[in-house]
Amino acid sequence: MAGINLKYQYARLNVAEKLIAINVAVYILNALIPFLLGISKNSIVQWFELPNDFFGFLVQPWSIITYSFFHGGLGHVFWNMLLIFFVGRIFLNLFDGRRFLNVYFLGVILGGLFFMLGYNIFPAFFNVNAALIGASAGASAILIFICTYIPNQEVRVIFFNIKLWYIGVFVVLMDLVQLPTSGNAGGHLAHLGGALLGYLYASQLFKGNDIGSGFSNFFDSIVNLFKRKEKKAPLKTVYKNKSQNTSKNTVNYDAQSKQKKIDAILDKISKSGYESLSKAEKDFLFKAGKE
């Protein structure tokens, strides 16, 4: 019963919360298994971390994604998950879970590429052997996406309100400043890659271009490979049911009408900020994001 209840509770989570749950579960397992088996702490993560050289990457190409599920310590995973949780709440009030995953994982990929390119282009890193882990690039992507899409929206930070674009600029500047001094240059390169993706994604979305649509289609094709092929039903003679057609047309019309209303609200947010919405508009957008 406990297993069934846990599965039910997981199903109720939104996509950002599910991502957090997976990251926390991986962190716990990666700490427990090596300890219980008496093996090296690095024995599992070495197969999933992103190496800094291209030849190492070619041996384990999956690491361009999997590195983001592993963390180096409790503080590392805590702050990343906290950022994903709070920014995810804002993001999912505006867009669906699929777009959240597009921005997040494309940020992870571009962050990983920035990491590898940095260590193979800049002489300061030529003799350094390093590997990348952590969800920071994906978290940076969704943060900067939101800061770019609704820059004038104010959020509460401790005792005062601040516009999102101030937060975005501060985060990017901090990564640039800490790049030569923090001892975690690879991590800051990945943050900058994720931030660039978030900025580009939001900027293109303003122009009507969803640069993540190709990624979604590719991901769907991979998922479909593992789905069981359904047997085709025998051919049957059918007749048209006008009432069913009318019902379908009504559903399609309702869906189109709802999407137009969502688009109009998003346009209003981009021009005047989230606080310009009426309570009814906020409630409608919140409910739409949950569906």
mmCIF file of N, CA and C in Angstrom, residues 146-211:
data_model
loop_
_atom_site.group_PDB
_atom_site.id
_atom_site.type_symbol
_atom_site.label_atom_id
_atom_site.label_comp_id
_atom_site.label_asym_id
_atom_site.label_seq_id
_atom_site.Cartn_x
_atom_site.Cartn_y
_atom_site.Cartn_z
ATOM 1 N N ILE A 146 12.605 33.152 -17.637
ATOM 2 C CA ILE A 146 11.553 33.926 -16.985
ATOM 3 C C ILE A 146 11.952 35.395 -16.858
ATOM 4 N N CYS A 147 13.212 35.650 -16.506
ATOM 5 C CA CYS A 147 13.691 37.032 -16.371
ATOM 6 C C CYS A 147 13.633 37.773 -17.702
ATOM 7 N N THR A 148 13.771 37.054 -18.806
ATOM 8 C CA THR A 148 13.715 37.659 -20.133
ATOM 9 C C THR A 148 12.281 37.814 -20.609
ATOM 10 N N TYR A 149 11.439 36.828 -20.300
ATOM 11 C CA TYR A 149 10.071 36.831 -20.812
ATOM 12 C C TYR A 149 9.180 37.841 -20.092
ATOM 13 N N ILE A 150 9.329 37.938 -18.778
ATOM 14 C CA ILE A 150 8.549 38.931 -18.021
ATOM 15 C C ILE A 150 9.521 39.762 -17.167
ATOM 16 N N PRO A 151 10.375 40.554 -17.819
ATOM 17 C CA PRO A 151 11.458 41.250 -17.107
ATOM 18 C C PRO A 151 10.996 42.233 -16.050
ATOM 19 N N ASN A 152 9.833 42.849 -16.256
ATOM 20 C CA ASN A 152 9.369 43.881 -15.322
ATOM 21 C C ASN A 152 8.487 43.345 -14.202
ATOM 22 N N GLN A 153 8.274 42.040 -14.193
ATOM 23 C CA GLN A 153 7.517 41.430 -13.098
ATOM 24 C C GLN A 153 8.329 41.504 -11.798
ATOM 25 N N GLU A 154 7.700 41.945 -10.729
ATOM 26 C CA GLU A 154 8.391 42.060 -9.450
ATOM 27 C C GLU A 154 8.132 40.823 -8.590
ATOM 28 N N VAL A 155 9.187 40.378 -7.914
ATOM 29 C CA VAL A 155 9.065 39.256 -6.988
ATOM 30 C C VAL A 155 9.621 39.693 -5.627
ATOM 31 N N ARG A 156 9.154 39.029 -4.592
ATOM 32 C CA ARG A 156 9.584 39.371 -3.234
ATOM 33 C C ARG A 156 10.896 38.673 -2.918
ATOM 34 N N VAL A 157 11.910 39.442 -2.549
ATOM 35 C CA VAL A 157 13.200 38.897 -2.122
ATOM 36 C C VAL A 157 13.461 39.392 -0.703
ATOM 37 N N ILE A 158 13.232 38.516 0.253
ATOM 38 C CA ILE A 158 13.388 38.809 1.682
ATOM 39 C C ILE A 158 12.445 39.948 2.098
ATOM 40 N N PHE A 159 12.931 41.211 2.138
ATOM 41 C CA PHE A 159 12.123 42.307 2.667
ATOM 42 C C PHE A 159 11.658 43.301 1.610
ATOM 43 N N PHE A 160 12.006 43.090 0.357
ATOM 44 C CA PHE A 160 11.653 44.078 -0.654
ATOM 45 C C PHE A 160 11.345 43.399 -1.985
ATOM 46 N N ASN A 161 10.673 44.134 -2.856
ATOM 47 C CA ASN A 161 10.350 43.652 -4.196
ATOM 48 C C ASN A 161 11.445 44.063 -5.176
ATOM 49 N N ILE A 162 11.677 43.213 -6.158
ATOM 50 C CA ILE A 162 12.691 43.506 -7.163
ATOM 51 C C ILE A 162 12.239 42.962 -8.503
ATOM 52 N N LYS A 163 12.529 43.698 -9.565
ATOM 53 C CA LYS A 163 12.149 43.245 -10.897
ATOM 54 C C LYS A 163 13.015 42.056 -11.322
ATOM 55 N N LEU A 164 12.411 41.154 -12.095
ATOM 56 C CA LEU A 164 13.113 39.930 -12.483
ATOM 57 C C LEU A 164 14.363 40.204 -13.313
ATOM 58 N N TRP A 165 14.346 41.230 -14.143
ATOM 59 C CA TRP A 165 15.518 41.442 -14.987
ATOM 60 C C TRP A 165 16.734 41.849 -14.166
ATOM 61 N N TYR A 166 16.505 42.491 -13.013
ATOM 62 C CA TYR A 166 17.627 42.802 -12.116
ATOM 63 C C TYR A 166 18.262 41.505 -11.602
ATOM 64 N N ILE A 167 17.404 40.556 -11.249
ATOM 65 C CA ILE A 167 17.905 39.268 -10.746
ATOM 66 C C ILE A 167 18.702 38.554 -11.824
ATOM 67 N N GLY A 168 18.170 38.549 -13.064
ATOM 68 C CA GLY A 168 18.862 37.888 -14.165
ATOM 69 C C GLY A 168 20.235 38.476 -14.420
ATOM 70 N N VAL A 169 20.317 39.805 -14.457
ATOM 71 C CA VAL A 169 21.603 40.477 -14.695
ATOM 72 C C VAL A 169 22.580 40.176 -13.554
ATOM 73 N N PHE A 170 22.079 40.216 -12.321
ATOM 74 C CA PHE A 170 22.937 39.943 -11.158
ATOM 75 C C PHE A 170 23.514 38.525 -11.212
ATOM 76 N N VAL A 171 22.669 37.542 -11.536
ATOM 77 C CA VAL A 171 23.116 36.147 -11.585
ATOM 78 C C VAL A 171 24.197 35.948 -12.647
ATOM 79 N N VAL A 172 23.992 36.513 -13.832
ATOM 80 C CA VAL A 172 24.979 36.367 -14.915
ATOM 81 C C VAL A 172 26.287 37.066 -14.540
ATOM 82 N N LEU A 173 26.196 38.274 -13.979
ATOM 83 C CA LEU A 173 27.412 38.995 -13.581
ATOM 84 C C LEU A 173 28.191 38.240 -12.506
ATOM 85 N N MET A 174 27.479 37.631 -11.570
ATOM 86 C CA MET A 174 28.146 36.859 -10.521
ATOM 87 C C MET A 174 28.902 35.668 -11.087
ATOM 88 N N ASP A 175 28.326 35.020 -12.104
ATOM 89 C CA ASP A 175 29.025 33.905 -12.743
ATOM 90 C C ASP A 175 30.273 34.382 -13.468
ATOM 91 N N LEU A 176 30.179 35.528 -14.122
ATOM 92 C CA LEU A 176 31.343 36.071 -14.829
ATOM 93 C C LEU A 176 32.446 36.476 -13.850
ATOM 94 N N VAL A 177 32.056 37.111 -12.746
ATOM 95 C CA VAL A 177 33.032 37.565 -11.750
ATOM 96 C C VAL A 177 33.714 36.388 -11.069
ATOM 97 N N GLN A 178 32.937 35.327 -10.788
ATOM 98 C CA GLN A 178 33.486 34.179 -10.065
ATOM 99 C C GLN A 178 34.220 33.183 -10.960
ATOM 100 N N LEU A 179 34.117 33.357 -12.266
ATOM 101 C CA LEU A 179 34.751 32.418 -13.198
ATOM 102 C C LEU A 179 36.246 32.215 -12.918
ATOM 103 N N PRO A 180 37.025 33.288 -12.715
ATOM 104 C CA PRO A 180 38.459 33.070 -12.469
ATOM 105 C C PRO A 180 38.837 32.893 -11.002
ATOM 106 N N THR A 181 37.904 33.052 -10.076
ATOM 107 C CA THR A 181 38.284 33.111 -8.665
ATOM 108 C C THR A 181 37.669 32.047 -7.770
ATOM 109 N N SER A 182 36.600 31.395 -8.206
ATOM 110 C CA SER A 182 35.848 30.538 -7.284
ATOM 111 C C SER A 182 36.398 29.130 -7.136
ATOM 112 N N GLY A 183 37.223 28.685 -8.077
ATOM 113 C CA GLY A 183 37.679 27.296 -8.054
ATOM 114 C C GLY A 183 36.672 26.350 -8.690
ATOM 115 N N ASN A 184 35.593 26.900 -9.217
ATOM 116 C CA ASN A 184 34.570 26.101 -9.894
ATOM 117 C C ASN A 184 34.289 26.710 -11.263
ATOM 118 N N ALA A 185 35.350 26.916 -12.042
ATOM 119 C CA ALA A 185 35.215 27.569 -13.340
ATOM 120 C C ALA A 185 34.300 26.775 -14.267
ATOM 121 N N GLY A 186 34.422 25.447 -14.228
ATOM 122 C CA GLY A 186 33.591 24.612 -15.089
ATOM 123 C C GLY A 186 32.108 24.783 -14.804
ATOM 124 N N GLY A 187 31.768 24.870 -13.525
ATOM 125 C CA GLY A 187 30.377 25.062 -13.150
ATOM 126 C C GLY A 187 29.841 26.402 -13.630
ATOM 127 N N HIS A 188 30.659 27.456 -13.527
ATOM 128 C CA HIS A 188 30.212 28.783 -13.965
ATOM 129 C C HIS A 188 30.091 28.857 -15.481
ATOM 130 N N LEU A 189 30.950 28.138 -16.203
ATOM 131 C CA LEU A 189 30.799 28.064 -17.659
ATOM 132 C C LEU A 189 29.467 27.421 -18.018
ATOM 133 N N ALA A 190 29.120 26.357 -17.292
ATOM 134 C CA ALA A 190 27.848 25.679 -17.544
ATOM 135 C C ALA A 190 26.664 26.595 -17.218
ATOM 136 N N HIS A 191 26.769 27.356 -16.124
ATOM 137 C CA HIS A 191 25.702 28.304 -15.765
ATOM 138 C C HIS A 191 25.477 29.309 -16.895
ATOM 139 N N LEU A 192 26.579 29.813 -17.451
ATOM 140 C CA LEU A 192 26.488 30.818 -18.517
ATOM 141 C C LEU A 192 25.873 30.216 -19.779
ATOM 142 N N GLY A 193 26.207 28.958 -20.068
ATOM 143 C CA GLY A 193 25.600 28.287 -21.211
ATOM 144 C C GLY A 193 24.106 28.132 -21.031
ATOM 145 N N GLY A 194 23.688 27.728 -19.839
ATOM 146 C CA GLY A 194 22.264 27.594 -19.550
ATOM 147 C C GLY A 194 21.556 28.938 -19.615
ATOM 148 N N ALA A 195 22.206 29.969 -19.069
ATOM 149 C CA ALA A 195 21.616 31.315 -19.089
ATOM 150 C C ALA A 195 21.424 31.807 -20.518
ATOM 151 N N LEU A 196 22.407 31.556 -21.381
ATOM 152 C CA LEU A 196 22.301 31.965 -22.788
ATOM 153 C C LEU A 196 21.121 31.274 -23.463
ATOM 154 N N LEU A 197 20.956 29.981 -23.172
ATOM 155 C CA LEU A 197 19.825 29.244 -23.757
ATOM 156 C C LEU A 197 18.490 29.846 -23.314
ATOM 157 N N GLY A 198 18.375 30.132 -22.005
ATOM 158 C CA GLY A 198 17.142 30.717 -21.493
ATOM 159 C C GLY A 198 16.827 32.047 -22.151
ATOM 160 N N TYR A 199 17.845 32.887 -22.338
ATOM 161 C CA TYR A 199 17.659 34.187 -22.976
ATOM 162 C C TYR A 199 17.233 34.026 -24.434
ATOM 163 N N LEU A 200 17.926 33.161 -25.173
ATOM 164 C CA LEU A 200 17.608 32.958 -26.591
ATOM 165 C C LEU A 200 16.218 32.366 -26.773
ATOM 166 N N TYR A 201 15.862 31.404 -25.906
ATOM 167 C CA TYR A 201 14.558 30.753 -26.019
ATOM 168 C C TYR A 201 13.432 31.777 -25.844
ATOM 169 N N ALA A 202 13.519 32.585 -24.790
ATOM 170 C CA ALA A 202 12.486 33.585 -24.520
ATOM 171 C C ALA A 202 12.448 34.639 -25.616
ATOM 172 N N SER A 203 13.618 35.080 -26.092
ATOM 173 C CA SER A 203 13.679 36.098 -27.137
ATOM 174 C C SER A 203 13.030 35.605 -28.416
ATOM 175 N N GLN A 204 13.293 34.360 -28.777
ATOM 176 C CA GLN A 204 12.706 33.796 -29.992
ATOM 177 C C GLN A 204 11.212 33.552 -29.821
ATOM 178 N N LEU A 205 10.796 33.229 -28.607
ATOM 179 C CA LEU A 205 9.383 32.977 -28.364
ATOM 180 C C LEU A 205 8.569 34.255 -28.562
ATOM 181 N N PHE A 206 9.165 35.403 -28.239
ATOM 182 C CA PHE A 206 8.513 36.684 -28.496
ATOM 183 C C PHE A 206 8.216 36.860 -29.983
ATOM 184 N N LYS A 207 9.085 36.287 -30.821
ATOM 185 C CA LYS A 207 8.944 36.416 -32.278
ATOM 186 C C LYS A 207 8.070 35.311 -32.870
ATOM 187 N N GLY A 208 7.549 34.437 -31.996
ATOM 188 C CA GLY A 208 6.696 33.353 -32.467
ATOM 189 C C GLY A 208 7.450 32.084 -32.818
ATOM 190 N N ASN A 209 8.745 32.029 -32.490
ATOM 191 C CA ASN A 209 9.555 30.842 -32.795
ATOM 192 C C ASN A 209 9.819 30.033 -31.534
ATOM 193 N N ASP A 210 9.391 28.793 -31.516
ATOM 194 C CA ASP A 210 9.666 27.904 -30.386
ATOM 195 C C ASP A 210 10.867 27.046 -30.743
ATOM 196 N N ILE A 211 12.044 27.437 -30.275
ATOM 197 C CA ILE A 211 13.258 26.730 -30.671
ATOM 198 C C ILE A 211 13.373 25.364 -30.013
#
